CSV table of C-alpha atoms and ligand atoms in Angstrom, one decimal:
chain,number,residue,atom,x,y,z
G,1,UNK,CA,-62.4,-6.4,100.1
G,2,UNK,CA,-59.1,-8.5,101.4
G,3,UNK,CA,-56.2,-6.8,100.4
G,4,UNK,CA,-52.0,-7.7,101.6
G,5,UNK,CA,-50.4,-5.0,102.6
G,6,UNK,CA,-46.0,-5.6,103.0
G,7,UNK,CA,-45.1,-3.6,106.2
G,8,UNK,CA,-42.0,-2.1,106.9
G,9,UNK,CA,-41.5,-1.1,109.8
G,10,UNK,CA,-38.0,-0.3,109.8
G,11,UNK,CA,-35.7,1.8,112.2
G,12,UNK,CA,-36.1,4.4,115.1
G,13,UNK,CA,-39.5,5.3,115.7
G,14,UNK,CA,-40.9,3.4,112.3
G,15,UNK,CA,-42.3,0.4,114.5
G,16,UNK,CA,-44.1,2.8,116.9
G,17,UNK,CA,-45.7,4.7,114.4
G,18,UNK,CA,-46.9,2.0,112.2
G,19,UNK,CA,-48.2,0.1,115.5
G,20,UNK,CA,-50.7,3.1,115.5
G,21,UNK,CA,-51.7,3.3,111.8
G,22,UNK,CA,-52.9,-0.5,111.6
G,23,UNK,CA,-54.7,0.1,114.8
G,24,UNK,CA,-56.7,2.7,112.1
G,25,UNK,CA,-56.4,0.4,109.0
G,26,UNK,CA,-57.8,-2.3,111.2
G,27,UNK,CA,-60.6,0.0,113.1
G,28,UNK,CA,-61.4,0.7,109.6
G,29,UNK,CA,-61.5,-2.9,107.8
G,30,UNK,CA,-64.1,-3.8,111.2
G,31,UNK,CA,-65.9,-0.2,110.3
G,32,UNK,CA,-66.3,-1.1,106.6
G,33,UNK,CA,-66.0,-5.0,106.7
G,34,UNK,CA,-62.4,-5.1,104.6
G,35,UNK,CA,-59.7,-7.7,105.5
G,36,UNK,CA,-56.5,-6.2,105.6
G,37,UNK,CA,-53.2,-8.9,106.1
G,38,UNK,CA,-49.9,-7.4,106.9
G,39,UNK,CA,-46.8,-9.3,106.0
G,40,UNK,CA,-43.9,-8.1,107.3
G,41,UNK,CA,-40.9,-6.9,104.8
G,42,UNK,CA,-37.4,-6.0,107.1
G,43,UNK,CA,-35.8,-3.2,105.3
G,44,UNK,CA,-33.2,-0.8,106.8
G,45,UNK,CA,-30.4,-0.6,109.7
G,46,UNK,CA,-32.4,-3.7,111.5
G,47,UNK,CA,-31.8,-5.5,108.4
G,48,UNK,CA,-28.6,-5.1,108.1
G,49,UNK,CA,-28.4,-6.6,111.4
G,50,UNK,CA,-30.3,-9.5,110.8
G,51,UNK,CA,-29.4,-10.4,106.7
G,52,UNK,CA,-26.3,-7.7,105.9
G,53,UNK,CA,-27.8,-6.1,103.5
G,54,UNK,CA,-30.7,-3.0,104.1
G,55,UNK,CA,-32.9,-5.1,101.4
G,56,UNK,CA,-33.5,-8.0,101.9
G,57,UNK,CA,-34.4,-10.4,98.5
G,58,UNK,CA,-37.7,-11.8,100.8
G,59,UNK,CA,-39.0,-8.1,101.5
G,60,UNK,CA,-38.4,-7.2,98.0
G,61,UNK,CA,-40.4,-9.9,96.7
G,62,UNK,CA,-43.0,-9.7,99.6
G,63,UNK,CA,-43.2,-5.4,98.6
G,64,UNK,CA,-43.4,-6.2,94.9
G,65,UNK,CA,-46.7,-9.1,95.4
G,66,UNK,CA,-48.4,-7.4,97.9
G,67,UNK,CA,-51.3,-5.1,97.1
G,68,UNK,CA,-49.7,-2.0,98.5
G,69,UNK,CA,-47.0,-1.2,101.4
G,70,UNK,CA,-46.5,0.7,104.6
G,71,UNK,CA,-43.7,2.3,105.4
G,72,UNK,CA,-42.5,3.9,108.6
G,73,UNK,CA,-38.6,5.2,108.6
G,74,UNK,CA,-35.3,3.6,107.7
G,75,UNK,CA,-31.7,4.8,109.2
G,76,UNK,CA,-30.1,6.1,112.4
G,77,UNK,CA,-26.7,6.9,113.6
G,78,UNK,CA,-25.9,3.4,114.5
G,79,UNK,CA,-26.3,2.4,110.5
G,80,UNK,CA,-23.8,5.6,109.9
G,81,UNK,CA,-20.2,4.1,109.1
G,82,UNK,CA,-22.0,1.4,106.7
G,83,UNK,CA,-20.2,1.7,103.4
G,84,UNK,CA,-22.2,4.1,101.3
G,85,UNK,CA,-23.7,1.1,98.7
G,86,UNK,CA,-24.9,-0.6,102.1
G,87,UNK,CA,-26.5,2.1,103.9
G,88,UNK,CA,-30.2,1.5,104.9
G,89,UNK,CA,-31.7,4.4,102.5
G,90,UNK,CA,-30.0,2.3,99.9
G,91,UNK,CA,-32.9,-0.2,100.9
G,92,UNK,CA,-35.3,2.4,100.0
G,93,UNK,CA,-33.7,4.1,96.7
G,94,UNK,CA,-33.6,-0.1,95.4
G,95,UNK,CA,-37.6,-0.3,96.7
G,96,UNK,CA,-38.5,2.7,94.6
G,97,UNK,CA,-36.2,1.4,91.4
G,98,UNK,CA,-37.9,-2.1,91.8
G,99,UNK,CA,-41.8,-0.8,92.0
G,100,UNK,CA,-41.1,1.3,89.3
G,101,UNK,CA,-42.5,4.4,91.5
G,102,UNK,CA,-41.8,7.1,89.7
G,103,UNK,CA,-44.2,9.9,91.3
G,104,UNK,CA,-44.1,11.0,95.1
G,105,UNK,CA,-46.7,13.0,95.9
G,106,UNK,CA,-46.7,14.6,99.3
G,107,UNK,CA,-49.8,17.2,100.2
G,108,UNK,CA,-48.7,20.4,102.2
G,109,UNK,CA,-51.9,21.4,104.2
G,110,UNK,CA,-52.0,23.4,106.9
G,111,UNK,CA,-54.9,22.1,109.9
G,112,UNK,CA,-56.5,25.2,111.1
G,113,UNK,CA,-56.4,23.7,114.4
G,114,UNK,CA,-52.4,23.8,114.2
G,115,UNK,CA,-52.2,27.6,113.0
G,116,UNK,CA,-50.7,28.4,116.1
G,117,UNK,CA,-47.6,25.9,115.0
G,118,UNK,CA,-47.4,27.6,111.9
G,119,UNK,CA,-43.7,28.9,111.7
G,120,UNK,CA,-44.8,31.4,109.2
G,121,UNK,CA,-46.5,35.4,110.0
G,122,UNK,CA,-50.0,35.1,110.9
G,123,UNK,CA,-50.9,37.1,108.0
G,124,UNK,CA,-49.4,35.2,105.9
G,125,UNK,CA,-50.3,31.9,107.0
G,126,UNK,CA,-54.3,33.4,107.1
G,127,UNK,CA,-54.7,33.0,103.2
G,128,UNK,CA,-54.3,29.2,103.9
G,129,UNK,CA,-51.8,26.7,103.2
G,130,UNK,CA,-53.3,23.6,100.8
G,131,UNK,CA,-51.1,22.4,97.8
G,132,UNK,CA,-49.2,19.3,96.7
G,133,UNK,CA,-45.6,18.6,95.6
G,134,UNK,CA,-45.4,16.1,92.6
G,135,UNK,CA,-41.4,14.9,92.7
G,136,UNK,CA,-39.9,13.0,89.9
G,137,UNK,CA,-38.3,10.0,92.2
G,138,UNK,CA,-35.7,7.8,90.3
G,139,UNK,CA,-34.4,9.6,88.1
G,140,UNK,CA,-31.9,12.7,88.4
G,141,UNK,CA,-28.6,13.2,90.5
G,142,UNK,CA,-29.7,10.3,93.4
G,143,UNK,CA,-29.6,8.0,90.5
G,144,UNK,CA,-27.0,9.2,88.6
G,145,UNK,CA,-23.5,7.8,88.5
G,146,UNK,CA,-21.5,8.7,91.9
G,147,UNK,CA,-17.6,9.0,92.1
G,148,UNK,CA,-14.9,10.0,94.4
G,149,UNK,CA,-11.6,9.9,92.4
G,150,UNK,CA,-8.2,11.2,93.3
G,151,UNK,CA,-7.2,14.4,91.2
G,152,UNK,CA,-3.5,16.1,91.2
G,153,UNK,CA,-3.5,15.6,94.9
G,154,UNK,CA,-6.6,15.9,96.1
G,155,UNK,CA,-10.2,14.1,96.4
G,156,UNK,CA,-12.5,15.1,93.5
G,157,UNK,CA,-16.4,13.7,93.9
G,158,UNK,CA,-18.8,13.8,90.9
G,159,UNK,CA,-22.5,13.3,90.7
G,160,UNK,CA,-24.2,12.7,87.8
G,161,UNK,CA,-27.6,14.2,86.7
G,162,UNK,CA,-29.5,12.9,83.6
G,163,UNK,CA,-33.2,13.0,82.3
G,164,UNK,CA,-34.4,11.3,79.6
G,165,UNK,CA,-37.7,12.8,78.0
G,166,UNK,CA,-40.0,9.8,79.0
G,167,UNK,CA,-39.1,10.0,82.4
G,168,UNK,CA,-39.9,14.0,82.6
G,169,UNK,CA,-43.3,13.1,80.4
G,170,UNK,CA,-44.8,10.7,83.1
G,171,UNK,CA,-44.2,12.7,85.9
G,172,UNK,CA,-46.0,16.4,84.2
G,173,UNK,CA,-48.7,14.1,83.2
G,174,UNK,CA,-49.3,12.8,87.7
G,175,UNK,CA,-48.8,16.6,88.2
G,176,UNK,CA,-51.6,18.2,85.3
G,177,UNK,CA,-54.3,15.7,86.2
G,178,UNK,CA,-53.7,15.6,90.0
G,179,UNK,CA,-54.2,19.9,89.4
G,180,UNK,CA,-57.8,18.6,87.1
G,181,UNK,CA,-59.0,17.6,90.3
G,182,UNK,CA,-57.9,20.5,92.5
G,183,UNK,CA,-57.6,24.3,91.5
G,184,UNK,CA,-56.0,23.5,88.2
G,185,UNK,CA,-53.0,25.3,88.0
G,186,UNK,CA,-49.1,23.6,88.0
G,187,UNK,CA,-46.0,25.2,88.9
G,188,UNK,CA,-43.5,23.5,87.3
G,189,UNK,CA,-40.1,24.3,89.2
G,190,UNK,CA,-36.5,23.8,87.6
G,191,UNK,CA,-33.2,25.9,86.9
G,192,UNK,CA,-33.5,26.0,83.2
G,193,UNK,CA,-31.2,29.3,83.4
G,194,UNK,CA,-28.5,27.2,84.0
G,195,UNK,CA,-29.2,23.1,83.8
G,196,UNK,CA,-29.4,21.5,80.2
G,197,UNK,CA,-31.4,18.5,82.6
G,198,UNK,CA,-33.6,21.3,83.4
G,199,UNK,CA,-34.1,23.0,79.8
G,200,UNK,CA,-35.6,19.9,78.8
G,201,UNK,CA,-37.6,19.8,81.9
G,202,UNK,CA,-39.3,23.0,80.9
G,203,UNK,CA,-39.6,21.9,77.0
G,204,UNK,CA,-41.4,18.6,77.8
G,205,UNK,CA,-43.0,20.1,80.7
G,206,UNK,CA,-44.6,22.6,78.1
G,207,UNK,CA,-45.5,20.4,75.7
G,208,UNK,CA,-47.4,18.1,78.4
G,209,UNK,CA,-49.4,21.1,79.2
G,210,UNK,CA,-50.9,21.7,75.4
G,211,UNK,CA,-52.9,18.3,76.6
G,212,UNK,CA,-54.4,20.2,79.8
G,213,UNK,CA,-55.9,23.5,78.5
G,214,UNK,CA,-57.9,23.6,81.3
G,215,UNK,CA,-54.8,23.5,83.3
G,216,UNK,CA,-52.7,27.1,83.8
G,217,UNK,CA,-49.1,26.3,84.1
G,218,UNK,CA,-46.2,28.6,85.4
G,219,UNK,CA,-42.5,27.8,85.2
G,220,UNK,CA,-40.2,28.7,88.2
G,221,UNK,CA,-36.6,29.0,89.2
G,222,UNK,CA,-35.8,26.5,92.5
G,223,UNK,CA,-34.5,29.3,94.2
G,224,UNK,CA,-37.5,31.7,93.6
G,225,UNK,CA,-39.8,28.8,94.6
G,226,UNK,CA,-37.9,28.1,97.5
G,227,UNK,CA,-38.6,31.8,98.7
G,228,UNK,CA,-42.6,32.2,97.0
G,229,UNK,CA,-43.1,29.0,99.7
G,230,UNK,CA,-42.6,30.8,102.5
G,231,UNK,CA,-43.4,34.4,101.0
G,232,UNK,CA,-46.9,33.4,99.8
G,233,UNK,CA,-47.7,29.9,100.0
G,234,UNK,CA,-51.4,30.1,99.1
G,235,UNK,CA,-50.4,30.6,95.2
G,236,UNK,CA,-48.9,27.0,94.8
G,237,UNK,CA,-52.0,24.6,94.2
G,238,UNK,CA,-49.7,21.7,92.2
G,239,UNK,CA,-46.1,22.0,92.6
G,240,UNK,CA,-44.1,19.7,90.1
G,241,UNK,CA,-40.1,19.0,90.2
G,242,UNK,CA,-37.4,16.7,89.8
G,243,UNK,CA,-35.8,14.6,92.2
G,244,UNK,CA,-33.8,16.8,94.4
G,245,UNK,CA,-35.4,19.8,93.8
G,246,UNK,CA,-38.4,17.7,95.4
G,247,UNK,CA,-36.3,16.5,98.4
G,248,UNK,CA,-35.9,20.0,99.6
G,249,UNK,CA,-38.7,21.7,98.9
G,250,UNK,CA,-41.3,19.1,99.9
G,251,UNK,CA,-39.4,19.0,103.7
G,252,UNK,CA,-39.5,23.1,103.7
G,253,UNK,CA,-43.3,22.9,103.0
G,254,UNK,CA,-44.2,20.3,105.2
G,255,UNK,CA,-42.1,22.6,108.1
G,256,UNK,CA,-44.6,25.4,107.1
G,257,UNK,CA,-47.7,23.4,107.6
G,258,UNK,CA,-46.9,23.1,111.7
G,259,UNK,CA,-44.4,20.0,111.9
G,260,UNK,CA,-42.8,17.3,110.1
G,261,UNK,CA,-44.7,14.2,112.1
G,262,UNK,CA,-48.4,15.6,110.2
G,263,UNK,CA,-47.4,14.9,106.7
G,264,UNK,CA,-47.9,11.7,104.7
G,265,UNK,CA,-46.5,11.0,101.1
G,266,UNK,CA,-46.9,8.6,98.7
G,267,UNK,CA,-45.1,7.3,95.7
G,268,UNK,CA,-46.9,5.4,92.9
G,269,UNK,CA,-45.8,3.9,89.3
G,270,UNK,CA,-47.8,2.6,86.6
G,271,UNK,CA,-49.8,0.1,88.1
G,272,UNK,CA,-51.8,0.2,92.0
G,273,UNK,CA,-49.1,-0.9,94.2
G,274,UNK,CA,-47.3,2.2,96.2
G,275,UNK,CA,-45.6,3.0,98.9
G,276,UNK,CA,-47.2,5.0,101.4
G,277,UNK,CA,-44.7,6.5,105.0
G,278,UNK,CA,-44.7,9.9,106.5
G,279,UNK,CA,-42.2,12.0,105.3
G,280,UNK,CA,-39.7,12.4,107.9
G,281,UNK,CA,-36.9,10.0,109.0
G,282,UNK,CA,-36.5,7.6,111.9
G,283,UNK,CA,-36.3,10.5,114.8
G,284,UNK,CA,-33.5,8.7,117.1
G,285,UNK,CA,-33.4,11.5,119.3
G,286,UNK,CA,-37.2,9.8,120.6
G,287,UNK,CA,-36.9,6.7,119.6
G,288,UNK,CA,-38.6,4.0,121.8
G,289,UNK,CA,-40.0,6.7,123.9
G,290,UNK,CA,-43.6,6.4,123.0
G,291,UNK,CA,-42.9,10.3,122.4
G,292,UNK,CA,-43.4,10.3,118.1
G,293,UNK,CA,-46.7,11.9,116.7
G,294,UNK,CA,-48.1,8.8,114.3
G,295,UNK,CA,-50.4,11.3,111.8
G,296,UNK,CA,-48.3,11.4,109.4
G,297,UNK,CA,-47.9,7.3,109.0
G,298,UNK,CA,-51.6,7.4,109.4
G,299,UNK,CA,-52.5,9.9,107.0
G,300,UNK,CA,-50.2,7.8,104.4
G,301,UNK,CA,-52.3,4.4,105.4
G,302,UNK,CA,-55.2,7.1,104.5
G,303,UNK,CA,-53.4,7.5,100.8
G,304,UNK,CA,-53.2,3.8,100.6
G,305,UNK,CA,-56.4,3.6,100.7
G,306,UNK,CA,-57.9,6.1,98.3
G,307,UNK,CA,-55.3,5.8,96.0
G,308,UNK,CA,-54.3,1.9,96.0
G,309,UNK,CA,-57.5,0.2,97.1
G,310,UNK,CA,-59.8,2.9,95.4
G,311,UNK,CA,-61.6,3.7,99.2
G,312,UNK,CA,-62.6,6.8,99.2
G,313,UNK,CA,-65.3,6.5,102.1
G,314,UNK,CA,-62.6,4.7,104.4
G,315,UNK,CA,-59.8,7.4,103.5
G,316,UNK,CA,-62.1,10.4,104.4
G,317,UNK,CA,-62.7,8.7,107.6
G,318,UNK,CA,-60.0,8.7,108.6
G,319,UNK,CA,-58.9,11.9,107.7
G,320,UNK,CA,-62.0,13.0,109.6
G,321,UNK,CA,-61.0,11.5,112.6
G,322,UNK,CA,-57.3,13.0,112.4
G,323,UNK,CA,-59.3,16.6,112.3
G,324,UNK,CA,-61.9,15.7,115.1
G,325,UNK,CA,-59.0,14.5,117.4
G,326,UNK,CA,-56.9,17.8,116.6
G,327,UNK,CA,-59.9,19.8,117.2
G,328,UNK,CA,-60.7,18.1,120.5
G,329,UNK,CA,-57.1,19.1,121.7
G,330,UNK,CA,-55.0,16.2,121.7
G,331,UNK,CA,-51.5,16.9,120.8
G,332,UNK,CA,-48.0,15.1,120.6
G,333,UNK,CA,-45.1,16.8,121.8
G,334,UNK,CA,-44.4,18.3,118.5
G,335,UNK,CA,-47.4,20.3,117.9
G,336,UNK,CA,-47.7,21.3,121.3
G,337,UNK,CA,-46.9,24.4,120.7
G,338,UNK,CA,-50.6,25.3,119.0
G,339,UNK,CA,-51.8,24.4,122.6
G,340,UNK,CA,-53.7,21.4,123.9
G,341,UNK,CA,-52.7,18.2,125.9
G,342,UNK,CA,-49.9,16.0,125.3
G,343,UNK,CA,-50.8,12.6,124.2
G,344,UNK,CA,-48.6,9.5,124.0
G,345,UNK,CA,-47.6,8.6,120.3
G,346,UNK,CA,-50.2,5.4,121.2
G,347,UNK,CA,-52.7,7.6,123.0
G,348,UNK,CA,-53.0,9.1,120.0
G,349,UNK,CA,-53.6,6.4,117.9
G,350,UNK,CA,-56.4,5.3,120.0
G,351,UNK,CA,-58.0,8.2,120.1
G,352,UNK,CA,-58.1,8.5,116.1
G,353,UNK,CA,-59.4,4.8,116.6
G,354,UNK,CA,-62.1,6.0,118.9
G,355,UNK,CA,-63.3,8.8,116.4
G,356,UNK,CA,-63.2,6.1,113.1
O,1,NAD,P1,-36.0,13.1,111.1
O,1,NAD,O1,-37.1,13.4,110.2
O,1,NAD,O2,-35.9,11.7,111.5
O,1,NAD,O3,-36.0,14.0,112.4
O,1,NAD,C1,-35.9,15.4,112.4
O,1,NAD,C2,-36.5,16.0,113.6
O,1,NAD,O4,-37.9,15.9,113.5
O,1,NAD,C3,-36.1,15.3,114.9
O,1,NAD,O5,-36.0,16.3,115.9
O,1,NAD,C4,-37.2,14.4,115.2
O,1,NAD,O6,-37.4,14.1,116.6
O,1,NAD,C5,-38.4,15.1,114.7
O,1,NAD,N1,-39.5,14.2,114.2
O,1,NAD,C6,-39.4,13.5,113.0
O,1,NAD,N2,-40.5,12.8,112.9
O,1,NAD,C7,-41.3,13.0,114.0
O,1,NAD,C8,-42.5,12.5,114.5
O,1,NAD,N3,-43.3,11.6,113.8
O,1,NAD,N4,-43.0,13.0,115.7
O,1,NAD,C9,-42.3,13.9,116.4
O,1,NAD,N5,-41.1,14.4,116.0
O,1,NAD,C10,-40.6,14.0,114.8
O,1,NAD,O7,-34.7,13.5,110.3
O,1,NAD,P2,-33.1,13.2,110.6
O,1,NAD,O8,-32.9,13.4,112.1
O,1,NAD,O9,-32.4,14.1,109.7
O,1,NAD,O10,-32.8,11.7,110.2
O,1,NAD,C11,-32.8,10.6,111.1
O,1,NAD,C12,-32.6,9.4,110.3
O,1,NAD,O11,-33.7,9.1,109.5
O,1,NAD,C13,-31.3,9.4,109.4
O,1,NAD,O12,-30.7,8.2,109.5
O,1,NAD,C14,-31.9,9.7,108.0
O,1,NAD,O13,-31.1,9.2,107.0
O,1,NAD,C15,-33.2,8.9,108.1
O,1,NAD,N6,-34.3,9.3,107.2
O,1,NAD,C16,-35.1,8.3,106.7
O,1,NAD,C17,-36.1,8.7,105.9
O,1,NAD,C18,-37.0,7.6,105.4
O,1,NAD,O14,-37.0,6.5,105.9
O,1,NAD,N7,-37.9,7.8,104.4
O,1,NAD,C19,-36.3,10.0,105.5
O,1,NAD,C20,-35.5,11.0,106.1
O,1,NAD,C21,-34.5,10.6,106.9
């Protein structure tokens, strides 16, 4: 199969890491006999240093035609004093609007082989750590109206949140048939005691779920979830919530799993093209130091291709060779901690390349 994939490689340690995942992708297109192009698609602080603006109209239109795109991070102190409307996340809030990606879905599994980094009791983190966080993605406070006005004196700053019922409807439908094919059961997460946004959440939410009887559902408060996720983990199998709810909890149960460099995410809309990047940022403090653990970008080229190019064969590949490599020891600096030896963020590539 030939397939284009737009690359962004963007700021801090996004060109090492996606260096190392098309080493996989292409250790897997020679494995399988694929063709894989790459096209590269600037977006973030390095361009706004080469075009002034953190998207680009050429990487827009190369994202939108390509079959899928890889992502590594966006944004860094140097980027910092850009006017708000300019700032390179902006790049990435516009990507998402344009594809029409509505639905980030980010796995939190814990490895075994990482238990040891585990910041949670052993006991607790024993019953296993294996569900996934569906979050609503362009809709809610980041893409509500934002103002800072002054007020009798004094600065007054408003964010808007707003959900229409479509936008809640698509979302619960990703989360109830993404549960079909794991333990079927959906948390559905929102602050319905005191949002009206959230009320309707929960009503549409509910009324999603009378098409999934096969499906249990449960409704939870944010702030109760917040604390179940580190209190008991292994009761969440699908975890579905709105935009900022999402933000937060997705990074606190991706710090449970053992670090922040493992986790992959991907955010799909109606049709095959998504956007696949690990979840964390752009890591200036290690930037350029060859120091960043690349699993996580190469775990989302992994997404890419179950979900986008419909591989299954290649995906489980290489998430088996992302296992074998943990279990034969290898370890970037931050996983260290769960023992092993340290490996080079390219070291580590290669030896996922080796085990493809
Ligand atoms: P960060 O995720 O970049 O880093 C947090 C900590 O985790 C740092 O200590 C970093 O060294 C470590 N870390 C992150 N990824 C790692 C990896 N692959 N391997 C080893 N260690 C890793 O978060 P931050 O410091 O809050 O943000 C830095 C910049 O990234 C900011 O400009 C922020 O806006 C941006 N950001 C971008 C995205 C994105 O592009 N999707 C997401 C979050 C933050």
């Amino acid at each position: 199969m030939n397939k284009t994939i737009a690359v962004i490689r963007g700021d801090g340690i996004g060109p090492e890491i996606v260096g190392e995942a098309i080493k996989v992708l292409d250790a897997v297109a020679a494995k399988f006999g694929h063709s894989f192009t790459y096209q590269e698609a600037p977006m973030g602080g390095c361009a706004i240093d080469q075009f002034g603006v953190p998207l680009p109209d050429s990487s827009l239109e190369t994202c939108l035609k390509a079959d899928s795109v890889l992502l590594g991070a966006v944004g860094g102190p140097k980027w910092d004093a850009q006017p708000s409307a300019n700032r390179p996340e902006r790049g990435l809030l516009k990507l998402r609007a344009s594809m029409g990606l509505y639905t980030n879905v980010r796995p939190a599994r814990m490895f075994q082989d990482l238990a040891a980094a585990c910041p949670l009791r052993s006991d607790i983190a024993a019953k296993g750590i294996d569900f996934v966080v569906v979050r609503e993605l362009i809709g809610g406070v980041y893409f509500g109206d934002h103002s800072t006005t002054d007020e009798n004196g004094e600065k007054k700053a408003v964010d808007i949140m707003s959900y229409t019922e479509h936008e809640v409807r698509r979302v619960a439908h990703v989360a109830f048939q993404m549960a079909r094919k794991r333990r079927r059961r959906v948390t559905s997460v929102d602050k319905a005691n005191v949002l009206d946004t959230s009320r309707l959440w929960r009503k549409v939410v509910t009324e999603v779920a009378q098409e999934y009887p096969d499906v249990e559902l449960l409704h939870m408060y944010v702030d109760n979830a917040a604390m179940q996720i580190v209190r008991d983990p292994s009761q969440f199998d699908v975890l579905v919530t709105e935009n900022l709810f999402g933000d937060i909890l997705s990074d606190e149960a991706s710090q449970i799993t053992g670090s922040i460099g493992m986790i992959p995410s991907s955010s799909m809309g109606e049709g095959t093209n998504g956007l696949y990047e690990p979840i964390h940022g752009s890591a200036p403090d290690i930037a350029g130091q060859n120091k960043a653990n690349p699993i996580g970008t190469i775990l989302a080229a992994a997404m890419m291709l179950r979900y986008s190019f419909d591989m299954p064969t290649e995906a489980d590949a290489i998430e088996h060779a992302v296992d074998e490599t943990l279990k034969s020891g290898h370890r970037c600096g931050d996983i260290l901690q769960s023992g092993g030896t340290l490996v080079t963020c390219t070291e580590m590539g290669s030896q996922i390349v080796s085990r493809i």
